[in-house]
Short mmCIF file of C-alpha atoms in Angstrom, two decimals:
data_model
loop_
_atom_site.label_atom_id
_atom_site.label_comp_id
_atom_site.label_asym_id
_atom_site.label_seq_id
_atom_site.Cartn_x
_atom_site.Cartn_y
_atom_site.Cartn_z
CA UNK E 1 7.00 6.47 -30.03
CA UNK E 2 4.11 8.28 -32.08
CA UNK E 3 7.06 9.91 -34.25
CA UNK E 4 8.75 6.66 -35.22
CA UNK E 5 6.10 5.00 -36.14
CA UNK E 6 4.82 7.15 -38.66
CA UNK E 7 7.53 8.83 -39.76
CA UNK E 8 7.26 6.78 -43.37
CA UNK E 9 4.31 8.44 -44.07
CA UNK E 10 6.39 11.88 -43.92
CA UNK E 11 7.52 10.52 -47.82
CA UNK E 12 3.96 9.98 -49.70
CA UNK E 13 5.30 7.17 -52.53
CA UNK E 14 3.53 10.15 -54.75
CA UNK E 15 6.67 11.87 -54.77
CA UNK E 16 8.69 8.91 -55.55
CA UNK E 17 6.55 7.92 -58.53
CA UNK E 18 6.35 11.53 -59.88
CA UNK E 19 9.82 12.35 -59.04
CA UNK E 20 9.44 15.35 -57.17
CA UNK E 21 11.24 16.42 -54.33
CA UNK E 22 9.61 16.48 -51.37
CA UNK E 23 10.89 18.94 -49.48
CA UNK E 24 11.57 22.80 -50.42
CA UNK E 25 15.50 23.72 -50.55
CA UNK E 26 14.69 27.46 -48.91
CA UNK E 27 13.63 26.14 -45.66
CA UNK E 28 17.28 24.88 -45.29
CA UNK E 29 17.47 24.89 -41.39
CA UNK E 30 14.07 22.94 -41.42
CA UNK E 31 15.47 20.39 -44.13
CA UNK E 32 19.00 20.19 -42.55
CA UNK E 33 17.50 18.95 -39.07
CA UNK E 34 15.25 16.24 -40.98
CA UNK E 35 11.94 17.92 -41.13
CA UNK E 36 9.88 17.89 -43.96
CA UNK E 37 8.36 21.04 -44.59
CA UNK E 38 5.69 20.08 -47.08
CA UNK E 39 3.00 19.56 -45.20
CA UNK E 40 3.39 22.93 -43.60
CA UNK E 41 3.03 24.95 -46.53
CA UNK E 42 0.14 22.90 -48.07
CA UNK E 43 -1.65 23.49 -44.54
CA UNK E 44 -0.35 27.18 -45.04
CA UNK E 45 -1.60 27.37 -48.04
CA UNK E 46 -4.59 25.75 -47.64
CA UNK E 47 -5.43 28.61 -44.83
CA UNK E 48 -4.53 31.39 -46.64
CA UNK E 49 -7.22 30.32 -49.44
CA UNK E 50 -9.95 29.68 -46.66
CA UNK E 51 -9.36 32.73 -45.00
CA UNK E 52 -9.02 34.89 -48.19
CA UNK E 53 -12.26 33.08 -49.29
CA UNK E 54 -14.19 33.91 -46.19
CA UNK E 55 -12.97 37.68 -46.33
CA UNK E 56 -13.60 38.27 -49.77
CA UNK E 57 -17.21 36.47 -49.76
CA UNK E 58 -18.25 38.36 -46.37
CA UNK E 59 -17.28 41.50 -48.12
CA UNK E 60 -19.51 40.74 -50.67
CA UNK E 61 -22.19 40.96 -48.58
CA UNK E 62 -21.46 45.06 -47.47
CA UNK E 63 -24.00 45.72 -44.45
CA UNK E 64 -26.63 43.51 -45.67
CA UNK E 65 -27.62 40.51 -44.08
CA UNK E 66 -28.68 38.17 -47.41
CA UNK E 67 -26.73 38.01 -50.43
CA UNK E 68 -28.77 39.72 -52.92
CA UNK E 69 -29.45 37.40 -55.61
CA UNK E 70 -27.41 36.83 -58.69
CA UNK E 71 -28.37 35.71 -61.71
CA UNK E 72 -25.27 33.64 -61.64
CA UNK E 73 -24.33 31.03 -59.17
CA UNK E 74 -21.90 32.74 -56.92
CA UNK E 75 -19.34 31.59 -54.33
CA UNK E 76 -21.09 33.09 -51.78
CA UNK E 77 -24.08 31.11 -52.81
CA UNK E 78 -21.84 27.95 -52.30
CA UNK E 79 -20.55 28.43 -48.56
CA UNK E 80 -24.08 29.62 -47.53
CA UNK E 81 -25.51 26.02 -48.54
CA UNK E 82 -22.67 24.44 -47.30
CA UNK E 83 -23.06 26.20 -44.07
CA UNK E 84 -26.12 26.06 -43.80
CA UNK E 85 -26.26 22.28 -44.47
CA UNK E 86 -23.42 21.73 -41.82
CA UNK E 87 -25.78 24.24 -39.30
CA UNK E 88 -28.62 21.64 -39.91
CA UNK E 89 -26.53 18.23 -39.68
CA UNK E 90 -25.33 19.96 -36.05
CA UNK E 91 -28.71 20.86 -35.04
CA UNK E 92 -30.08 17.42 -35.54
CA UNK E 93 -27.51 16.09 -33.00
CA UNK E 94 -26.59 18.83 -30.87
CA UNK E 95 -30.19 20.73 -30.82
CA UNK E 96 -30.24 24.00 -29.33
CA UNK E 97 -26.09 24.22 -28.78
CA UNK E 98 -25.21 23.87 -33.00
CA UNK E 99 -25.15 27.53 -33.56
CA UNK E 100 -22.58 27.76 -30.86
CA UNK E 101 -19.96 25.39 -32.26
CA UNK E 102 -20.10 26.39 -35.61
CA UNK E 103 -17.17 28.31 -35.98
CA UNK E 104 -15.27 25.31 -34.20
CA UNK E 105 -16.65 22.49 -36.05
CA UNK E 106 -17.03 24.51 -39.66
CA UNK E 107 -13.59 25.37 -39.39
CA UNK E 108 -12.04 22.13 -38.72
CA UNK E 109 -14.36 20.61 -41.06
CA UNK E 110 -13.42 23.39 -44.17
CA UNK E 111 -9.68 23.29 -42.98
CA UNK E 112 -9.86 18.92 -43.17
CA UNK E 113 -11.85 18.74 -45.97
CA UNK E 114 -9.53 21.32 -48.23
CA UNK E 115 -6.63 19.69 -46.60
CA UNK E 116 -7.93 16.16 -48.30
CA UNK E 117 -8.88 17.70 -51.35
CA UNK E 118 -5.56 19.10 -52.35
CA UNK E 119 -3.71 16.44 -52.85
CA UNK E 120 -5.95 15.76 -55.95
CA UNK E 121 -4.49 18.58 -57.50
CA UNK E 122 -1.36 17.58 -59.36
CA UNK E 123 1.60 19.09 -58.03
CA UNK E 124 0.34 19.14 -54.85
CA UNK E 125 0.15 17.12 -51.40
CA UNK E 126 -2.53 16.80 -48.19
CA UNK E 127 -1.08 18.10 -45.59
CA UNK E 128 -3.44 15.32 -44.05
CA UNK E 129 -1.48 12.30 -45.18
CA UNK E 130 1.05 13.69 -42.09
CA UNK E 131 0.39 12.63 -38.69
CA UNK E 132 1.48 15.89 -37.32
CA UNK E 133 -1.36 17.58 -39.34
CA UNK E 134 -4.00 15.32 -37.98
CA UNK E 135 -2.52 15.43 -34.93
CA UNK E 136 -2.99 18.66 -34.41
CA UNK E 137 -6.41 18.61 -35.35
CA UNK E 138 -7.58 16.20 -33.07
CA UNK E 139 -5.71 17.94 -30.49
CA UNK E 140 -7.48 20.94 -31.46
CA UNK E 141 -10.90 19.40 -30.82
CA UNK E 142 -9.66 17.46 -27.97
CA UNK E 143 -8.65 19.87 -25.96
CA UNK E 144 -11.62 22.19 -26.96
CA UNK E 145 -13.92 19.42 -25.43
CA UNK E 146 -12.37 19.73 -22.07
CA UNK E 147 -12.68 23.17 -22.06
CA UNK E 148 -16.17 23.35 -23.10
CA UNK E 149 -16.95 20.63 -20.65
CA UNK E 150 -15.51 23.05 -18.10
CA UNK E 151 -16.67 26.18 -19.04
CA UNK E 152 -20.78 24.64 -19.02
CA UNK E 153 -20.06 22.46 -16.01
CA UNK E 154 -17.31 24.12 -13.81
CA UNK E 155 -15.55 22.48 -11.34
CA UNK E 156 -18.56 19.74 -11.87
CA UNK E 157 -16.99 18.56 -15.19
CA UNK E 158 -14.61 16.78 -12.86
CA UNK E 159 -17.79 13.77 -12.29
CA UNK E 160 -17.48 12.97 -15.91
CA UNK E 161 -14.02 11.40 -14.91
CA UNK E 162 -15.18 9.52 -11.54
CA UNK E 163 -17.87 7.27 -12.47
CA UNK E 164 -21.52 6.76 -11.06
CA UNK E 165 -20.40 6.54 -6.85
CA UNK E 166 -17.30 7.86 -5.05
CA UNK E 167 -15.67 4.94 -3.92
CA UNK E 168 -15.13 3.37 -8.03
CA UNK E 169 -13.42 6.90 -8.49
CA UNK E 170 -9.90 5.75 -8.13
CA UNK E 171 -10.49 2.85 -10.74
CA UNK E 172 -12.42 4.75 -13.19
CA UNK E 173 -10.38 7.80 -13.33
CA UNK E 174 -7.63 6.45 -15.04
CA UNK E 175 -10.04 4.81 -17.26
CA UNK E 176 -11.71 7.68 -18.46
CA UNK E 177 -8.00 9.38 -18.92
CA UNK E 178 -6.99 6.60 -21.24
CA UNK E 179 -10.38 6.78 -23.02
CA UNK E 180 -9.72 10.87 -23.69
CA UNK E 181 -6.05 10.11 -24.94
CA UNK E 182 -7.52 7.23 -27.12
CA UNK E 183 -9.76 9.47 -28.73
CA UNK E 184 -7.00 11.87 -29.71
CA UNK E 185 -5.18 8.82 -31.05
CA UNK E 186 -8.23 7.14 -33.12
CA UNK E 187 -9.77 10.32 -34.21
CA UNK E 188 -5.74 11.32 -36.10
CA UNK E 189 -4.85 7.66 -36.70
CA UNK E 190 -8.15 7.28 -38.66
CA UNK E 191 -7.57 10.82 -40.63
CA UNK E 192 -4.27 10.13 -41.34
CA UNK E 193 -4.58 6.40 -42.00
CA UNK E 194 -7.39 7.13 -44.88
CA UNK E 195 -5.44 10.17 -46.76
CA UNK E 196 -2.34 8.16 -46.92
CA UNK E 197 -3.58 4.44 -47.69
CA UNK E 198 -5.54 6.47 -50.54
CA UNK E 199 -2.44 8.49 -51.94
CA UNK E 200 -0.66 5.34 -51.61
CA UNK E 201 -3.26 2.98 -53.36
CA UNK E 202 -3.26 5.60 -56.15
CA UNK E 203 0.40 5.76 -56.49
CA UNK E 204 -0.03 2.07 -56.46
CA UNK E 205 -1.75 1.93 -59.72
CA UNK E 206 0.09 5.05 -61.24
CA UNK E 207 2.86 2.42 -61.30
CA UNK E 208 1.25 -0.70 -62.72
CA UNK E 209 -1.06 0.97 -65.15
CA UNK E 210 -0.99 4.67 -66.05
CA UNK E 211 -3.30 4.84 -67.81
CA UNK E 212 -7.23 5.23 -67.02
CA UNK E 213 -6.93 2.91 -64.08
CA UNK E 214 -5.85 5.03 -61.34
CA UNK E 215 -8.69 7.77 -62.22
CA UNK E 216 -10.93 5.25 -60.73
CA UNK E 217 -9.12 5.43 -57.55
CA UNK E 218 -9.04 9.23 -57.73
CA UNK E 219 -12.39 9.31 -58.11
CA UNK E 220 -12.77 6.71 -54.73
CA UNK E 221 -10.17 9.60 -53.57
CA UNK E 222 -12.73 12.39 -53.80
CA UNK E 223 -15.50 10.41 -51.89
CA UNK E 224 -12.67 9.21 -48.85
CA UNK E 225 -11.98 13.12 -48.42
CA UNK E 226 -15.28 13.96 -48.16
CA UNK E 227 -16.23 10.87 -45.64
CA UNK E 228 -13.31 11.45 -44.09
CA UNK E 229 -13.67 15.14 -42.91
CA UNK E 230 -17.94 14.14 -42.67
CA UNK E 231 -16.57 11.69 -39.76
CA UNK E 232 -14.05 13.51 -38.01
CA UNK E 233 -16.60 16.43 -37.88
CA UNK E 234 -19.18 13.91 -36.21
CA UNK E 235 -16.90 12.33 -33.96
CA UNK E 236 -15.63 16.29 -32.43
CA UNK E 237 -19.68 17.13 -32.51
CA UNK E 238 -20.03 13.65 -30.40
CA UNK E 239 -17.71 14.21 -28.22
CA UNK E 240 -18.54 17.97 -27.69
CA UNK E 241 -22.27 16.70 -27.00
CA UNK E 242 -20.73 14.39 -24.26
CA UNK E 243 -18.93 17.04 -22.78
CA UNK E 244 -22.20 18.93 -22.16
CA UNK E 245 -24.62 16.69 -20.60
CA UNK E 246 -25.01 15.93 -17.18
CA UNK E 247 -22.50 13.75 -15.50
CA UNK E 248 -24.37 10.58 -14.87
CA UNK N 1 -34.10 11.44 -42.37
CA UNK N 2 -34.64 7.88 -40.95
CA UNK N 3 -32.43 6.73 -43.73
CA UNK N 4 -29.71 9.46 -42.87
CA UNK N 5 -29.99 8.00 -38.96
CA UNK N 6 -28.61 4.60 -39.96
CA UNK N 7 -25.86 6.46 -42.59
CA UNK N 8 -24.57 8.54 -39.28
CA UNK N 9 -24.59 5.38 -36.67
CA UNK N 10 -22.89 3.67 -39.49
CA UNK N 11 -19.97 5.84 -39.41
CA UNK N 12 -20.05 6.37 -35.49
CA UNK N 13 -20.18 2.69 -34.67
CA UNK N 14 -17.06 2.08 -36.92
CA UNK N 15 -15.25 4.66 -34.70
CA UNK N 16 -15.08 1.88 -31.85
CA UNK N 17 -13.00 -0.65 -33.25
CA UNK N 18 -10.07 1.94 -33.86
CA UNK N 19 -11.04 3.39 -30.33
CA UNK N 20 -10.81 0.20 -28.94
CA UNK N 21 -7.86 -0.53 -29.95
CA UNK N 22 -6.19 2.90 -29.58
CA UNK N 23 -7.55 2.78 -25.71
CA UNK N 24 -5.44 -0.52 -25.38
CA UNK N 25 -2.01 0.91 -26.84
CA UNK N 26 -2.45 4.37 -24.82
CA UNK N 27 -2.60 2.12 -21.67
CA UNK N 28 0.10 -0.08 -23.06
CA UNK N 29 2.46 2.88 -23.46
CA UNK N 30 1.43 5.22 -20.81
CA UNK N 31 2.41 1.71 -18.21
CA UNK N 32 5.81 1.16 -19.85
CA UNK N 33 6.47 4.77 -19.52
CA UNK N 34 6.10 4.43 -16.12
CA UNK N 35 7.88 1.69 -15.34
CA UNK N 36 11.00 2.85 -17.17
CA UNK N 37 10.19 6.22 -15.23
CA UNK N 38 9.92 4.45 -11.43
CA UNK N 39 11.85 1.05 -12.34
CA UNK N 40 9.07 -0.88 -10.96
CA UNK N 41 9.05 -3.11 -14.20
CA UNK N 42 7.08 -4.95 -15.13
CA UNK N 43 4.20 -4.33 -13.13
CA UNK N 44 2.95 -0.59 -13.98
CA UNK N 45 3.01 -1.85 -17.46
CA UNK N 46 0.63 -4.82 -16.82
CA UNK N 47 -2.03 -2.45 -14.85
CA UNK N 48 -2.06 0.54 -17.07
CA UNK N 49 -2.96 -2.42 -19.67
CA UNK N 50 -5.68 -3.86 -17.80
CA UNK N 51 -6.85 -0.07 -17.20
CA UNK N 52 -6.68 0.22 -21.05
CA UNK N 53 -8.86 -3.05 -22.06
CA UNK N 54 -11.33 -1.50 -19.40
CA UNK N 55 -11.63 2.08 -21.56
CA UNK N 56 -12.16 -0.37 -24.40
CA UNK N 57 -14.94 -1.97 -22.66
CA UNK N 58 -16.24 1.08 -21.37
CA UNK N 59 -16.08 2.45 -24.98
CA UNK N 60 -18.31 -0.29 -26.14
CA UNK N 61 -20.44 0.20 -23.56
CA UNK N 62 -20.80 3.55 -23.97
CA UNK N 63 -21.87 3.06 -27.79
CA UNK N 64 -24.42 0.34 -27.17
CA UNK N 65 -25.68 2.42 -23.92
CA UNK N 66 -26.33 5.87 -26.50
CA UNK N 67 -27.84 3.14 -28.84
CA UNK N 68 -30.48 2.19 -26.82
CA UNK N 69 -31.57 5.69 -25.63
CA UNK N 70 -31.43 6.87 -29.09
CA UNK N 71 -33.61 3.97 -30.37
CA UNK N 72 -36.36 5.05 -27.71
CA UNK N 73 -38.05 7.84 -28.72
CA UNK N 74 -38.52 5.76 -31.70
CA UNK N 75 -41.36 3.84 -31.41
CA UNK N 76 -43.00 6.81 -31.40
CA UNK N 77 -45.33 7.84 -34.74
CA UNK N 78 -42.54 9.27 -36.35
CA UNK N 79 -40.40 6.03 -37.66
CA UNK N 80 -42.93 3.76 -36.70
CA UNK N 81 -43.39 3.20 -40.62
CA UNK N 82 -39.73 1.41 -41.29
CA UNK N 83 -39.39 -0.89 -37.71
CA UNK N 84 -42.05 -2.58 -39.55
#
């Protein structure tokens, strides 16, 4: 069901209005059975920079523990404030579990928030205007809930699903099972719902003015793909707070 | 930071209308599935949807429930300066 429905947003109308193919004639089997492998390689790709990034920048640092100070502004400067602004955002909801989760949350968040931010490069696509992309994310932080949950609670965790008293259990179990699946649904849906209506508002423009209008929606662009990946990393620190607390 | 508060609840409180509405169509599907599965048409389909408008509810009432305790601690001396 998920598939059908959003399988028109496998075609971004970015490709039809600047006439470029969308899928990539070497990955024959992949294109032969219907699949677009786009989105793939922009995610690919969009790995491969992060993790070169992080390699080269922690290699900068040799055995010491602070950068040593450049009278340039470096890239290393850059990912320390952005880390260490996304370390403070998590403390002030999470508290004393942040520095835990960072490597979860930081990662989706970089991954997202690249992911969003290459489809402003011409000749390029988000791999985030594809459900399967989102989906996976979601899934990703889903999935890492439960197990956290399980992992701080054991076999306790299992209260969060039956309610306040014992004999509601049966009714509120399936309850709180369709209110886990609906967050995999709204936190994707809402990812993958922003990046596309955006591309497709822009490509909107690009074909009823070329000229200096749509740069006003790529600008609005740049501040959805930041908000975007700033609420999907809220919701997964949310829900990962809910995981830990006491089953009330 | 109290300004950076409302920016956050903001964003989180316009979660629940897509999880609202997300927790309805999971029920939806996840009762049709079912039926089709057992045959038992068309009941399955109408439970799993009332189960589904309850995770709505209990969405909203989970939202409005963190609300409250988070607005708490507040009247504390620390954001006593913008209630008023």
């Amino acid at each position: 069901m998920a598939a059908d429905t959003f399988i028109f947003l496998d075609h971004t109308p970015l490709h039809d209005v600047l006439d470029k193919p969308a899928t990539v004639e070497t990955l024959g089997g992949m294109v032969n059975n219907g699949l677009d492998p786009s989105p793939i390689i922009h995610a690919g790709l969009v790995s491969i920079i992060l993790v070169a990034a992080a390699y080269a920048i922690s290699r900068s640092y040799g055995d010491r523990r602070i950068h040593p100070q450049g009278k340039t502004f470096s890239l290393a400067n850059l990912l320390e404030m952005a880390v260490s602004g996304l370390l403070a955002f998590m403390e002030g909801l999470m508290g004393d579990h942040a520095r835990r989760f960072v490597p979860l949350i930081g990662t989706t968040a970089f991954f997202i928030l690249f992911c969003n931010l290459l489809g402003s490069i011409p000749g390029f696509d988000s791999p985030t205007t594809n459900y399967n992309t989102t989906l996976a994310c979601a899934l990703v932080i889903v999935v890492a809930t439960h197990v956290i949950g399980f992992r701080a609670h054991g076999a306790k965790y299992v209260k969060h699903f039956m309610g306040p008293v014992w004999w509601l259990a049966w009714l509120i179990f399936p309850i709180e099972l369709i209110g886990h699946f609906a967050r995999v649904l709204s936190l994707s849906v809402r990812l993958v719902g922003n990046m596309a209506g955006d591309h497709l508002v822009v490509a909107t423009f690009m074909g009823l003015v070329a000229l200096l209008v749509p740069a006003v929606f790529m600008g609005f662009g740049l501040f959805v793909a930041f908000v975007q990946t700033f609420v999907f990393t809220l919701l997964s620190i949310i829900y990962i707070t809910g995981a830990l607390e006491e089953a009330h | 930071m109290a300004k950076a508060r409302g920016w956050y609840d903001l964003l989180k409180y316009s979660s629940l209308g897509l999880e609202m509405g997300a927790a309805v169509v999971i029920g939806l599907l996840f009762g049709v599935f079912l039926d089709r599965k057992l045959g038992t048409e068309p009941w399955l389909t109408l439970l799993f949807l009332a189960f589904g408008f309850a995770a709505a509810a209990k969405a909203v009432v989970r939202a409005v429930r963190s609300g409250i305790l988070e607005d708490e601690p507040s009247d504390g001396d620390e954001l006593n300066g913008d209630r008023q």
